[in-house]
Amino acid sequence: MHVAITGAGGAVGRVLVPEFESDRLRLFTHGETDDLDSQPLDATDRRAFVDALRAAGRSDSDESDGVEALVHLAWAPADHEEWNDDHAANVAMTANAFEAALACGVDRVVVASSCHAVGMYNRDDPVRFESTVQNPTDVVHPATPPRPDSFYGVAKVAVEATAAYYADRHGVEAVVVRIGWLMTADELRETWSDSPDRHRFARAMWLSPRDCRALFRAAVEAPLDRSPVVAHGISCNGDRFLTLTETMQRLGYRPRDDACEVLDE
């Protein structure tokens, strides 16, 4: 399969690159990288985005079969507490990704959202960024109304709405992945020494690297019975309150890791 990944130099991108190395793969990063075979791309420049994606479809042979799936992870750091131009630029990058996909005939766009788009559910403190109650009472489904916990979450809600617009208006296959807390098992264990609310958040939202790779592989390849699909991107954690039912049913995702089992080892 011919796959392009933006934001390939970020934490999620670096986890995914080995998963797709057997595919025809084109990586885009914001700047030059010494350890990745990537092309610099300013995703805020729509024309540049279109040109780069079109060139990626011709890069490996004279006969272009085009990029089939675009995994859009590019995201610039922005203040969680205030809305500013950086947030707006991140949302614009998502629109540019879809416009580039339309222009280049890309079949599917997978975009990165976040659990912070619904982060105010099961919150015992409305201010602390990662605070969740000991025993959550609200199960959050992909169709549950968004309740962002920060301007970062607000921007991710806008990303989800952008994906829905392009799916409904233009027929683009869109998969939105609400990524949880991606970290290794050792990093998860280290949260024992964090504050109780941060540790509870880690147990509920953990996404292991192995499950991250499996989820994005499914997001790229699974046949879709409708679009867009909103998928919760966490492992099969015993303390989760984001449901995995639709992610498993719509995408065939089968998570293998559980934060509770890791912490009980």
Coordinates of C-alpha atoms in Angstrom, one line a residue:
M1 CA 0.0 0.0 0.0
H2 CA 1.2 3.5 -0.7
V3 CA 1.1 5.6 2.5
A4 CA 2.2 9.1 3.3
I5 CA 2.7 10.3 6.9
T6 CA 2.9 14.0 8.0
G7 CA 4.4 14.8 11.3
A8 CA 6.6 11.6 11.0
G9 CA 9.2 13.1 13.4
G10 CA 6.8 13.3 16.3
A11 CA 6.2 10.8 19.0
V12 CA 3.4 9.0 17.3
G13 CA 5.1 9.2 13.9
R14 CA 8.2 7.6 15.1
V15 CA 6.2 4.7 16.6
L16 CA 4.4 4.2 13.3
V17 CA 7.3 4.4 10.8
P18 CA 8.5 0.8 11.4
E19 CA 4.9 -0.5 11.0
F20 CA 4.6 0.9 7.5
E21 CA 8.2 0.3 6.3
S22 CA 7.1 -2.7 4.2
D23 CA 4.7 -0.4 2.3
R24 CA 5.5 2.3 -0.2
L25 CA 6.1 5.0 2.3
R26 CA 6.7 8.7 2.1
L27 CA 7.4 10.7 5.3
F28 CA 7.0 14.4 5.8
T29 CA 8.4 16.4 8.7
H30 CA 8.4 20.0 9.6
G31 CA 12.1 20.3 9.2
E32 CA 15.2 18.3 8.3
T33 CA 15.8 15.1 10.3
D34 CA 19.0 13.2 10.5
D35 CA 17.5 9.8 11.4
L36 CA 14.5 9.7 9.1
D37 CA 14.3 9.6 5.3
S38 CA 11.8 12.4 5.2
Q39 CA 10.9 15.5 3.2
P40 CA 10.4 18.9 4.9
L41 CA 6.8 20.2 4.5
D42 CA 5.1 23.3 5.8
A43 CA 1.6 21.9 6.2
T44 CA 0.2 25.4 6.6
D45 CA 1.0 26.0 2.9
R46 CA -1.8 24.4 1.0
R47 CA -0.1 24.6 -2.4
A48 CA 3.0 23.1 -1.0
F49 CA 1.0 20.3 0.6
V50 CA -0.7 19.4 -2.7
D51 CA 2.5 19.5 -4.6
A52 CA 4.3 17.3 -2.1
L53 CA 1.6 14.7 -1.9
R54 CA 1.3 14.6 -5.7
A55 CA 5.1 14.2 -6.0
A56 CA 5.0 11.4 -3.4
G57 CA 2.7 9.5 -5.7
R58 CA 5.2 9.6 -8.5
S59 CA 8.4 9.2 -6.5
D60 CA 9.0 5.5 -6.8
S61 CA 8.2 4.8 -10.4
D62 CA 7.5 6.4 -13.8
E63 CA 3.9 5.1 -13.6
S64 CA 2.2 6.9 -10.8
D65 CA -0.4 4.9 -8.8
G66 CA -0.8 7.7 -6.3
V67 CA -0.8 7.8 -2.5
E68 CA -3.7 5.6 -1.2
A69 CA -3.7 6.7 2.4
L70 CA -2.6 9.9 4.1
V71 CA -1.9 9.7 7.9
H72 CA -2.0 13.3 9.1
L73 CA -0.1 13.7 12.4
A74 CA 1.5 17.2 11.9
W75 CA 0.7 19.4 14.8
A76 CA 2.6 22.4 16.2
P77 CA 2.8 23.1 19.9
A78 CA 0.3 25.6 21.2
D79 CA -0.8 27.0 24.5
H80 CA -3.4 24.9 26.3
E81 CA -4.8 27.8 28.2
E82 CA -5.3 30.4 25.5
W83 CA -6.5 30.4 22.0
N84 CA -4.0 31.8 19.6
D85 CA -2.8 31.6 16.0
D86 CA -1.0 28.3 16.6
H87 CA -4.3 26.6 17.3
A88 CA -5.8 28.1 14.2
A89 CA -2.8 27.0 12.1
N90 CA -3.2 23.4 13.3
V91 CA -6.8 23.3 12.3
A92 CA -5.9 24.9 8.9
M93 CA -3.2 22.1 8.4
T94 CA -6.0 19.5 8.8
A95 CA -8.1 21.3 6.1
N96 CA -5.0 21.4 3.9
A97 CA -4.5 17.7 4.4
F98 CA -8.0 17.0 3.1
E99 CA -7.7 19.4 0.3
A100 CA -4.4 17.8 -0.8
A101 CA -6.0 14.4 -0.6
L102 CA -8.9 15.6 -2.8
A103 CA -6.5 17.1 -5.3
C104 CA -4.3 14.0 -5.5
G105 CA -7.0 11.3 -5.4
V106 CA -6.1 9.9 -2.1
D107 CA -8.6 7.3 -1.0
R108 CA -8.4 7.8 2.8
V109 CA -7.2 10.3 5.3
V110 CA -6.4 9.3 8.9
V111 CA -6.2 12.3 11.2
A112 CA -5.0 12.5 14.8
S113 CA -7.4 13.8 17.4
S114 CA -7.0 13.4 21.1
C115 CA -8.8 12.1 24.2
H116 CA -8.7 15.8 25.3
A117 CA -11.6 16.4 22.9
V118 CA -13.7 14.7 25.5
G119 CA -11.5 15.4 28.5
M120 CA -14.1 17.1 30.8
Y121 CA -16.0 13.8 31.3
N122 CA -15.3 12.1 34.6
R123 CA -13.3 15.0 35.9
D124 CA -13.1 15.7 39.6
D125 CA -11.2 19.0 39.1
P126 CA -12.1 21.2 36.2
V127 CA -8.7 23.0 36.3
R128 CA -6.1 20.2 36.5
F129 CA -5.3 19.0 33.0
E130 CA -5.1 15.3 33.7
S131 CA -7.5 14.8 36.6
T132 CA -10.0 11.9 36.4
V133 CA -12.2 10.5 39.2
Q134 CA -11.3 7.3 41.0
N135 CA -14.4 5.5 39.7
P136 CA -15.6 7.1 36.4
T137 CA -19.4 7.1 36.0
D138 CA -19.7 8.2 32.4
V139 CA -18.8 5.9 29.6
V140 CA -17.7 8.0 26.6
H141 CA -18.6 6.8 23.1
P142 CA -17.3 8.2 19.8
A143 CA -20.8 9.8 19.4
T144 CA -20.8 11.3 22.9
P145 CA -20.9 15.1 22.5
P146 CA -17.4 16.6 22.8
R147 CA -16.4 18.3 26.0
P148 CA -12.8 19.6 25.5
D149 CA -10.7 20.2 28.6
S150 CA -8.4 22.9 27.1
F151 CA -7.9 24.9 24.0
Y152 CA -5.8 22.0 22.7
G153 CA -9.0 19.9 23.1
V154 CA -11.0 22.7 21.4
A155 CA -8.7 22.6 18.4
K156 CA -9.0 18.8 18.2
V157 CA -12.8 19.1 18.2
A158 CA -12.4 21.4 15.2
V159 CA -10.2 18.8 13.6
E160 CA -12.9 16.2 14.1
A161 CA -15.5 18.5 12.6
T162 CA -13.2 19.2 9.6
A163 CA -12.9 15.4 9.0
A164 CA -16.7 15.1 9.1
Y165 CA -17.2 17.9 6.7
Y166 CA -14.9 16.4 4.1
A167 CA -16.4 13.0 4.6
D168 CA -20.0 14.3 4.2
R169 CA -19.4 17.0 1.6
H170 CA -16.8 15.4 -0.6
G171 CA -17.0 11.7 0.1
V172 CA -13.5 11.3 1.5
E173 CA -12.9 8.2 3.6
A174 CA -11.9 9.7 7.0
V175 CA -10.8 8.0 10.2
V176 CA -10.3 10.2 13.3
V177 CA -8.2 8.6 16.0
R178 CA -8.6 10.1 19.5
I179 CA -5.1 9.3 20.7
G180 CA -4.7 8.6 24.4
W181 CA -1.4 8.7 26.3
L182 CA 1.2 7.0 24.2
M183 CA 4.1 5.7 26.3
T184 CA 6.1 2.5 26.9
A185 CA 5.3 0.1 29.7
D186 CA 8.3 1.4 31.7
E187 CA 7.1 5.0 31.3
L188 CA 3.6 3.9 32.5
R189 CA 5.1 2.3 35.6
E190 CA 6.9 5.6 36.3
T191 CA 3.5 7.3 36.8
W192 CA 3.2 5.4 40.1
S193 CA 5.3 8.3 41.6
D194 CA 3.2 11.0 40.0
S195 CA 0.2 12.6 41.6
P196 CA -2.8 10.3 42.1
D197 CA -4.9 12.1 39.5
R198 CA -2.1 11.9 36.9
H199 CA -1.6 8.2 37.6
R200 CA -5.4 7.6 37.2
F201 CA -5.3 9.4 33.9
A202 CA -2.4 7.2 32.8
R203 CA -4.2 4.0 33.7
A204 CA -7.3 5.1 31.8
M205 CA -5.7 6.6 28.7
W206 CA -2.6 4.4 28.1
L207 CA -1.8 3.5 24.5
S208 CA 1.1 1.1 24.2
P209 CA 3.4 1.4 21.1
R210 CA 2.3 -2.0 20.0
D211 CA -1.4 -1.2 20.1
C212 CA -0.7 2.2 18.5
R213 CA 0.9 0.5 15.5
A214 CA -2.0 -2.0 15.3
L215 CA -4.6 0.8 15.5
F216 CA -3.2 2.9 12.8
R217 CA -2.7 -0.1 10.5
A218 CA -6.4 -0.9 11.0
A219 CA -7.3 2.8 10.4
V220 CA -5.4 2.8 7.1
E221 CA -6.6 -0.6 5.8
A222 CA -10.0 -1.6 7.3
P223 CA -13.0 -1.5 5.0
L224 CA -15.4 1.2 6.2
D225 CA -19.1 0.8 6.2
R226 CA -19.5 4.6 6.8
S227 CA -17.4 7.7 7.1
P228 CA -16.1 9.4 9.1
V229 CA -15.2 6.8 11.8
V230 CA -14.1 8.2 15.2
A231 CA -11.8 5.7 16.9
H232 CA -10.7 5.8 20.5
G233 CA -7.0 5.3 20.5
I234 CA -6.2 3.5 23.8
S235 CA -5.1 0.1 24.9
C236 CA -7.6 -2.4 26.4
N237 CA -7.2 -0.8 29.9
G238 CA -9.3 -2.2 32.7
D239 CA -9.7 1.4 34.1
R240 CA -10.8 2.9 30.7
F241 CA -14.0 4.9 30.3
L242 CA -13.5 5.6 26.6
T243 CA -15.3 2.7 24.9
L244 CA -13.4 0.6 22.4
T245 CA -16.5 -1.1 21.0
E246 CA -16.8 0.9 17.8
T247 CA -13.1 1.0 17.3
M248 CA -13.0 -2.8 17.4
Q249 CA -16.2 -3.2 15.3
R250 CA -15.6 -0.6 12.7
L251 CA -11.9 -1.0 12.2
G252 CA -11.2 -4.5 13.5
Y253 CA -8.8 -3.2 16.1
R254 CA -7.7 -5.8 18.6
P255 CA -5.6 -4.2 21.4
R256 CA -3.3 -6.5 23.3
D257 CA -2.1 -4.5 26.2
D258 CA -3.7 -3.4 29.5
A259 CA -2.4 -0.7 31.8
C260 CA -3.7 -2.6 34.8
E261 CA -1.8 -5.8 33.9
V262 CA 1.4 -3.9 33.4
L263 CA 1.1 -2.1 36.7
D264 CA 0.3 -5.4 38.5
E265 CA 3.5 -7.1 37.2

